[in-house]
Coordinates of C-alpha atoms and ligand atoms in Angstrom, one line a residue:
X1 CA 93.5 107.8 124.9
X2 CA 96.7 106.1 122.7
X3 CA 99.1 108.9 122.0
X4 CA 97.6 109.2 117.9
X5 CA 94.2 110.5 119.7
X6 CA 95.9 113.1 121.6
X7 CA 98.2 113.9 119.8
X8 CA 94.7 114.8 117.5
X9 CA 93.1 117.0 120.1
X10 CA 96.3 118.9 119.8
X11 CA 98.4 118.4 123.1
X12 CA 102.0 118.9 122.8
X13 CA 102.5 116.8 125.1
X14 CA 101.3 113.9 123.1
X15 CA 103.5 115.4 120.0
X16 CA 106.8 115.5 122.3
X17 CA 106.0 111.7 123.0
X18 CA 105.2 111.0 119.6
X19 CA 108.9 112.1 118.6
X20 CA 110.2 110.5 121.1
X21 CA 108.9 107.1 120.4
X22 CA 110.3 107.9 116.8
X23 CA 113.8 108.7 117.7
X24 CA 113.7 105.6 120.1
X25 CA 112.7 103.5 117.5
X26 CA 110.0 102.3 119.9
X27 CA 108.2 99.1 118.7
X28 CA 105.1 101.0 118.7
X29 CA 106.3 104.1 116.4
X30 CA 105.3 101.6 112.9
X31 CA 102.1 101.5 113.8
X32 CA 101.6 104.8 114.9
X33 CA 103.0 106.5 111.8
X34 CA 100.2 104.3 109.8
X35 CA 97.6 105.9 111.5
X36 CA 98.8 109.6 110.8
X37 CA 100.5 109.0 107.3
X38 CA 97.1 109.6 105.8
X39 CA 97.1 113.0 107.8
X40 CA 100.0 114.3 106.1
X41 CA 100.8 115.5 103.3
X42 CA 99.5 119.6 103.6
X43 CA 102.5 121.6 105.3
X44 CA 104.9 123.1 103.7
X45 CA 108.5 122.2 104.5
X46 CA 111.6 124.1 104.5
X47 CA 115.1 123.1 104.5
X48 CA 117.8 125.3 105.9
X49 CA 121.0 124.6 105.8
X50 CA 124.6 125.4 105.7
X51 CA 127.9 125.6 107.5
X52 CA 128.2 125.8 111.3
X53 CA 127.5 129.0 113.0
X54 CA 126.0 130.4 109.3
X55 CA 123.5 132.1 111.4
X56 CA 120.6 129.1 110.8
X57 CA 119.1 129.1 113.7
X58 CA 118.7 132.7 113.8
X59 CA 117.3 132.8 110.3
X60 CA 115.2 130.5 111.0
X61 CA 113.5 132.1 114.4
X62 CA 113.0 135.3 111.7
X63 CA 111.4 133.3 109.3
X64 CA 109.1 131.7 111.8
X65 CA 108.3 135.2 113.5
X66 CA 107.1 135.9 109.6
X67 CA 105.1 133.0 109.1
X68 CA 103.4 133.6 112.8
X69 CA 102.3 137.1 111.6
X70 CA 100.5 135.7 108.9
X71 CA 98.9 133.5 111.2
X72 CA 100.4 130.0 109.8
X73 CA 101.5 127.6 112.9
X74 CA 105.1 126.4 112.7
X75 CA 107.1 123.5 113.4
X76 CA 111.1 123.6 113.8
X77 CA 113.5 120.4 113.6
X78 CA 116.9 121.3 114.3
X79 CA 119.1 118.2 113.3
X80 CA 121.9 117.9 114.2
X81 CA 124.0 115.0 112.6
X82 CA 127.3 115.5 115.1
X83 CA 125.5 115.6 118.1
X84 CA 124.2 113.0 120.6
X85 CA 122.0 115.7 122.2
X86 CA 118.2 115.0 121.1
X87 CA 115.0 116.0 123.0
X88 CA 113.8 119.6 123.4
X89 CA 116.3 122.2 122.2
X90 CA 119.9 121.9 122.6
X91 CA 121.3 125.2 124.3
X92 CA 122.1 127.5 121.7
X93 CA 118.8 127.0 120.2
X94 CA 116.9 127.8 123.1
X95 CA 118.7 131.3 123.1
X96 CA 118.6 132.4 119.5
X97 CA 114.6 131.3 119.7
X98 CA 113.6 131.9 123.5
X99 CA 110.4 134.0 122.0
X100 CA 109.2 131.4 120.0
X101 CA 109.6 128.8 122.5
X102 CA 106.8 130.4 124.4
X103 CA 105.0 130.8 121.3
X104 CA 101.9 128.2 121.5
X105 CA 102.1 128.0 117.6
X106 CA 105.4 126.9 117.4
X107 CA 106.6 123.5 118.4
X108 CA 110.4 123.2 118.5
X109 CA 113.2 120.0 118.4
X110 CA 116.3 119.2 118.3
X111 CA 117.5 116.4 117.2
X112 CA 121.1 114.3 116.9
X113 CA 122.9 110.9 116.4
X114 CA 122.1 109.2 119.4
X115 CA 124.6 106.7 117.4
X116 CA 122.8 105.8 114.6
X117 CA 123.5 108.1 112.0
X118 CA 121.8 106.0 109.0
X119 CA 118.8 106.6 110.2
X120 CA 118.7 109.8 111.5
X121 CA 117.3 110.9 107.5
X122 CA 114.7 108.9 108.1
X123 CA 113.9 109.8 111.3
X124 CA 113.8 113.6 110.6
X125 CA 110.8 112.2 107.5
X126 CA 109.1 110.8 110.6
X127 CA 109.0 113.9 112.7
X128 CA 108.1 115.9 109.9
X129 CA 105.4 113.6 109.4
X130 CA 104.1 113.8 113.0
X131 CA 104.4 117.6 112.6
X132 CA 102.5 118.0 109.4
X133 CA 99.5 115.2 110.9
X134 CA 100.0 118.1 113.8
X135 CA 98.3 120.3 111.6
X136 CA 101.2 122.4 111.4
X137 CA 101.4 124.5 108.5
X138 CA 105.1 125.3 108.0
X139 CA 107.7 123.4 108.9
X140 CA 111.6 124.1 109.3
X141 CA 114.5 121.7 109.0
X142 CA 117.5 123.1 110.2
X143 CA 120.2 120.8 109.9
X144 CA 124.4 121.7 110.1
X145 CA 126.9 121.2 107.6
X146 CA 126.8 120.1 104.3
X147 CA 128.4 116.4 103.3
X148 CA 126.3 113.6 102.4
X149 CA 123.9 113.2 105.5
X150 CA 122.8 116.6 106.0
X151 CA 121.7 116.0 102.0
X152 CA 119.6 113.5 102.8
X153 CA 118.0 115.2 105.6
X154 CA 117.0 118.3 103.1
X155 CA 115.5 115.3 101.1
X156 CA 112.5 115.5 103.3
X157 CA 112.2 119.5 102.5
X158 CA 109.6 120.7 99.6
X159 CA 112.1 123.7 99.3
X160 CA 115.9 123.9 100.8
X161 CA 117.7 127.4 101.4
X162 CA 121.1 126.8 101.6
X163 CA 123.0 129.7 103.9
X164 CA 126.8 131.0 103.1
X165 CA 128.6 133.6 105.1
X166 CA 131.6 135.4 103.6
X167 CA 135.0 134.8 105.3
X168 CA 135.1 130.8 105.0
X169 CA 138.5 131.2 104.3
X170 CA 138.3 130.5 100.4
X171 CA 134.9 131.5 100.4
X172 CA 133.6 129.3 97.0
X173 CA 136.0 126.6 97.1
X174 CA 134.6 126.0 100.7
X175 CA 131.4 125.1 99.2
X176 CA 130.5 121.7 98.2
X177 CA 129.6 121.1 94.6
X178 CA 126.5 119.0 96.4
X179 CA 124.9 121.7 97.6
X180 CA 124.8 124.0 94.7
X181 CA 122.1 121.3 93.3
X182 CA 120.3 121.2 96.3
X183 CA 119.6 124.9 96.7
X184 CA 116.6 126.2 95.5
X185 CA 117.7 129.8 97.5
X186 CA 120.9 130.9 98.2
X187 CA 121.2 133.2 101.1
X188 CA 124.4 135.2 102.1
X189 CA 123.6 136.0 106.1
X190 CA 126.1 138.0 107.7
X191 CA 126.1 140.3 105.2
X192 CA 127.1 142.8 107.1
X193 CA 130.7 141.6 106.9
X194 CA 133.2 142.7 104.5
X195 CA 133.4 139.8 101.4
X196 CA 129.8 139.8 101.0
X197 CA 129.7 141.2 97.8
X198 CA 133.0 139.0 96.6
X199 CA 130.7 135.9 97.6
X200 CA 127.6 137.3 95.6
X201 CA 129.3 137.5 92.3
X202 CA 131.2 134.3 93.0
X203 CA 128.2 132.2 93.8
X204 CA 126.6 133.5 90.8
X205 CA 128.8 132.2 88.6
X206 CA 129.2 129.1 89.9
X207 CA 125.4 128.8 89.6
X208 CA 125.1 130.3 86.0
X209 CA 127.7 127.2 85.2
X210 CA 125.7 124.7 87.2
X211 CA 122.3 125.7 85.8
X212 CA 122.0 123.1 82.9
X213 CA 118.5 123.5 81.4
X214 CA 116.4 123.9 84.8
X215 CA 113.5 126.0 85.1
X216 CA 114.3 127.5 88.1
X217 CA 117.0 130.2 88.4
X218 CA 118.4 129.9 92.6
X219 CA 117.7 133.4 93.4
X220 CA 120.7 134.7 96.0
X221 CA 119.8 137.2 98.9
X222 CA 121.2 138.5 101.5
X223 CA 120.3 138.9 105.1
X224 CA 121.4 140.1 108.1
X225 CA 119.8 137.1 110.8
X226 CA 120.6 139.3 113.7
X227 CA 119.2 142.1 113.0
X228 CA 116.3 140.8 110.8
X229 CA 117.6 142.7 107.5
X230 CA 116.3 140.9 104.2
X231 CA 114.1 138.4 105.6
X232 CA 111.2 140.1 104.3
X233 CA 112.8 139.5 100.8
X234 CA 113.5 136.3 101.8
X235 CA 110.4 135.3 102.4
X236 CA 109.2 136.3 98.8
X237 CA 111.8 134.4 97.4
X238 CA 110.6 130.9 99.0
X239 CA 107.2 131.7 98.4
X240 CA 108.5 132.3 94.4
X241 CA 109.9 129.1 95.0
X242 CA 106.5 127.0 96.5
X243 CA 104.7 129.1 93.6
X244 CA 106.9 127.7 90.9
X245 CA 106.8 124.6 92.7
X246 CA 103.0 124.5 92.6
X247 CA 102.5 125.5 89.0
X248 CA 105.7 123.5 87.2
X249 CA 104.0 120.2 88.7
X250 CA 107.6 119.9 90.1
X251 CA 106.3 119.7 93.6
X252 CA 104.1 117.0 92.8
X253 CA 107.3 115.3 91.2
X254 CA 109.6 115.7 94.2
X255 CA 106.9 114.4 96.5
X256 CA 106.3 111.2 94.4
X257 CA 110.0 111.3 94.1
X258 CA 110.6 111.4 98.0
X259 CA 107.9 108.4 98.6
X260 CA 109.4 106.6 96.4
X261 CA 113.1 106.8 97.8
X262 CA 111.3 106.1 101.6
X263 CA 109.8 103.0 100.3
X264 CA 112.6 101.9 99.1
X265 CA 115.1 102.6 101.8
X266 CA 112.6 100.7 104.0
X267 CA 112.5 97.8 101.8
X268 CA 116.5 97.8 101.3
X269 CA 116.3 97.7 105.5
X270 CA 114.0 95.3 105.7
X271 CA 115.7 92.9 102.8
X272 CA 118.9 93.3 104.9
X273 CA 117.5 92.2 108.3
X274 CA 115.2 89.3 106.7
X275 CA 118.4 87.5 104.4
X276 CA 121.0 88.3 107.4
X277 CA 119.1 86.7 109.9
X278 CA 118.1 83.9 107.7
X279 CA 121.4 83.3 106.2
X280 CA 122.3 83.6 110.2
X281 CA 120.1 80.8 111.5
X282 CA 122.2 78.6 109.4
X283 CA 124.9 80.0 110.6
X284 CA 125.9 80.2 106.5
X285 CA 126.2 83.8 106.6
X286 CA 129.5 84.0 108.2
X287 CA 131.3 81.3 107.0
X288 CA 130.5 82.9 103.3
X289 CA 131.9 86.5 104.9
X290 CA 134.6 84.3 106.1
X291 CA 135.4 83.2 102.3
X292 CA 135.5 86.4 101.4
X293 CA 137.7 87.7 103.8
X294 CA 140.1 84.9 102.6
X295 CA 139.8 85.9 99.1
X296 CA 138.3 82.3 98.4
X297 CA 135.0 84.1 97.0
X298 CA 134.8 87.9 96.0
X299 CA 131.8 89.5 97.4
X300 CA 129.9 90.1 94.0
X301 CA 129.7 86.2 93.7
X302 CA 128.2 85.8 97.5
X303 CA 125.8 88.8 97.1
X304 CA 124.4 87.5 94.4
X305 CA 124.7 83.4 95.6
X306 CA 122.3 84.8 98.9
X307 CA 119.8 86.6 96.8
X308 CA 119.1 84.1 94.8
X309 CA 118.7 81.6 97.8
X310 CA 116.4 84.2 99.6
X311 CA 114.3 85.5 96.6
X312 CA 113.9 82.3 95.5
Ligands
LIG1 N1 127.3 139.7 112.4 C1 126.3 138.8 112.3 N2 126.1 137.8 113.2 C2 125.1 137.0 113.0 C3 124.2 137.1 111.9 N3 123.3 136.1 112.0 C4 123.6 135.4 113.1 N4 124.7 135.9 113.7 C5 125.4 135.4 114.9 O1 126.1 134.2 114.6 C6 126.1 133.3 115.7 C7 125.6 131.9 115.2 O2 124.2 132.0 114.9 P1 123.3 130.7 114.9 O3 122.0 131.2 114.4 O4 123.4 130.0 116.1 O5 124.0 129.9 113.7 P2 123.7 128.4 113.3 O6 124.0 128.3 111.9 O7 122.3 128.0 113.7 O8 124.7 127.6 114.2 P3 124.8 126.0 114.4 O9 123.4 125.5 114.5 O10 125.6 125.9 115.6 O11 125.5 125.5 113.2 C8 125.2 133.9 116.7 O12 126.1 134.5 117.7 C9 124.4 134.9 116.0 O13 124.0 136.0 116.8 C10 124.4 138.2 111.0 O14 123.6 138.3 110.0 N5 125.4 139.0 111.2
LIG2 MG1 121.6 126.3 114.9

């Protein structure tokens, strides 16, 4: 049986593979990924993210421990965009979530740069994917940091918490304007530490001047990951969010949205390889960067010189 067939029947051994051939970019991983596109499309995904050592991983093991008890199987990609570990869990994960490792409902991954960090956003899509066509029914991103390529990781996510801990030195100023948009629940773990309240009132503010005219108010809630205090509210508050998300037609939005970005990142990929290596064969392409270089030709002329050779 090809790995799609078992992977059908269930056997984790087949889904390891499958993500393996994905974060290998194996020749095969195209074709596979047609076959259990139409497959997907049914779990729920969940972003979480935030700055390193917020207490994700801890948060997440919670929330997965909820979603177990109410009988839902879970899926957990912990991304990691500044590390070249990949495959299985890197250490800390395996200690914050040893329970849930031998858990037969819960599959969990790690994954980092292995170099390429361009496509590590698409990659995490891919695994999702494979997770969701796994019949999985919740699925967690966790993913560290917050500059522009944990941003597009989230982008794969139906709804993204975003987790703060007081004491980052200047507390709101340490927060990125990006990730106020990308929150659709703010949490405040460690809240057991002094300058939680001081980050409550601060983050709402911030949010009250962000909000613009969207229909959805970020709810804020604090939690203490370690010892499991305010997950159960947490929990409401993301299924508010999937509720809103299912009624507003936003969800639907976000998802059309989201195909419509992968498409065309893998059409901007593909346009690159086809006119480089083209343009290559003639060996054009780098006398024209050459030209460029010696400020013969600026690089708008050139761009748009190729395109119209290749489009043609
Ligand atoms: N005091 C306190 N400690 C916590 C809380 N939640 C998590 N921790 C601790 O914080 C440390 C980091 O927790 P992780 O869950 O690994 O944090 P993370 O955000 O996943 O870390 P990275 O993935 O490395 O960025 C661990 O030692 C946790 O036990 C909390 O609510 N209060
Ligand atoms: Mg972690």
């Amino acid at each position: 049986m090809d790995v799609v067939g078992e992977l059908l029947t269930g056997s984790k051994r087949a889904l390891s593979r499958a993500i393996t051939m994905v974060e290998n970019e194996s020749s095969e991983a195209a074709a596979m990924m047609q076959q259990l596109y139409p497959r997907t499309g049914k779990a729920l995904v969940i972003g979480i993210t935030g700055p390193p050592g917020a207490g994700k991983s801890t948060l997440t093991d919670k929330l997965a421990k909820k979603y177990r008890q109410q009988g839902k199987t879970v899926g957990i990609v912990a991304v990691d965009p500044t590390s070249p570990f990949s495959g299985g869990a890197i250490l800390g994960d395996r200690i914050r979530m040893n329970e849930l490792i031998l858990d037969e409902g819960v599959f969990i991954r790690s994954m980092g740069t292995r170099g390429s960090l361009g496509g590590l956003s698409c990659k995490t899509a891919d695994v999702v994917a494979i997770l969701d066509a796994f019949a999985k029914d919740v699925i967690f991103i966790e993913t560290v940091g917050v500059g522009q390529s944990e941003v597009d990781i989230v982008k794969a996510a139906d709804t993204t918490v975003v987790v703060l801990v007081p004491g980052l030195g200047d507390d709101i100023q340490a927060i990125k304007a990006g990730i106020l948009e990308i929150g659709d629940v703010f949490v405040i773990n460690k809240a057991d530490r002094e300058g939680a309240e001081r980050l409550n009132s601060e983050l709402e503010m911030m949010l009250v001047l962000n909000q613009g005219d969207i229909k959805w108010r970020p709810p804020i809630k604090k939690t203490v990951a370690s010892s499991g205090n305010g997950i159960d509210e947490l929990v409401v508050a993301i299924d508010d969010h999937i509720d809103y998300l299912n009624k507003s037609g936003e969800l639907h939005r976000r998802r059309s949205m989201r195909a419509k970005n992968e498409l065309l990142s893998l059409m901007e990929e593909g346009i690159k390889r086809y006119v480089v290596k083209k343009m290559s064969e003639s060996g054009q392409f780098d006398s024209l960067v050459a030209s460029i270089e010696r400020r013969e030709k600026d690089p708008y002329t050139i761009a748009s010189i190729i395109l119209a050779e290749c489009l043609r």
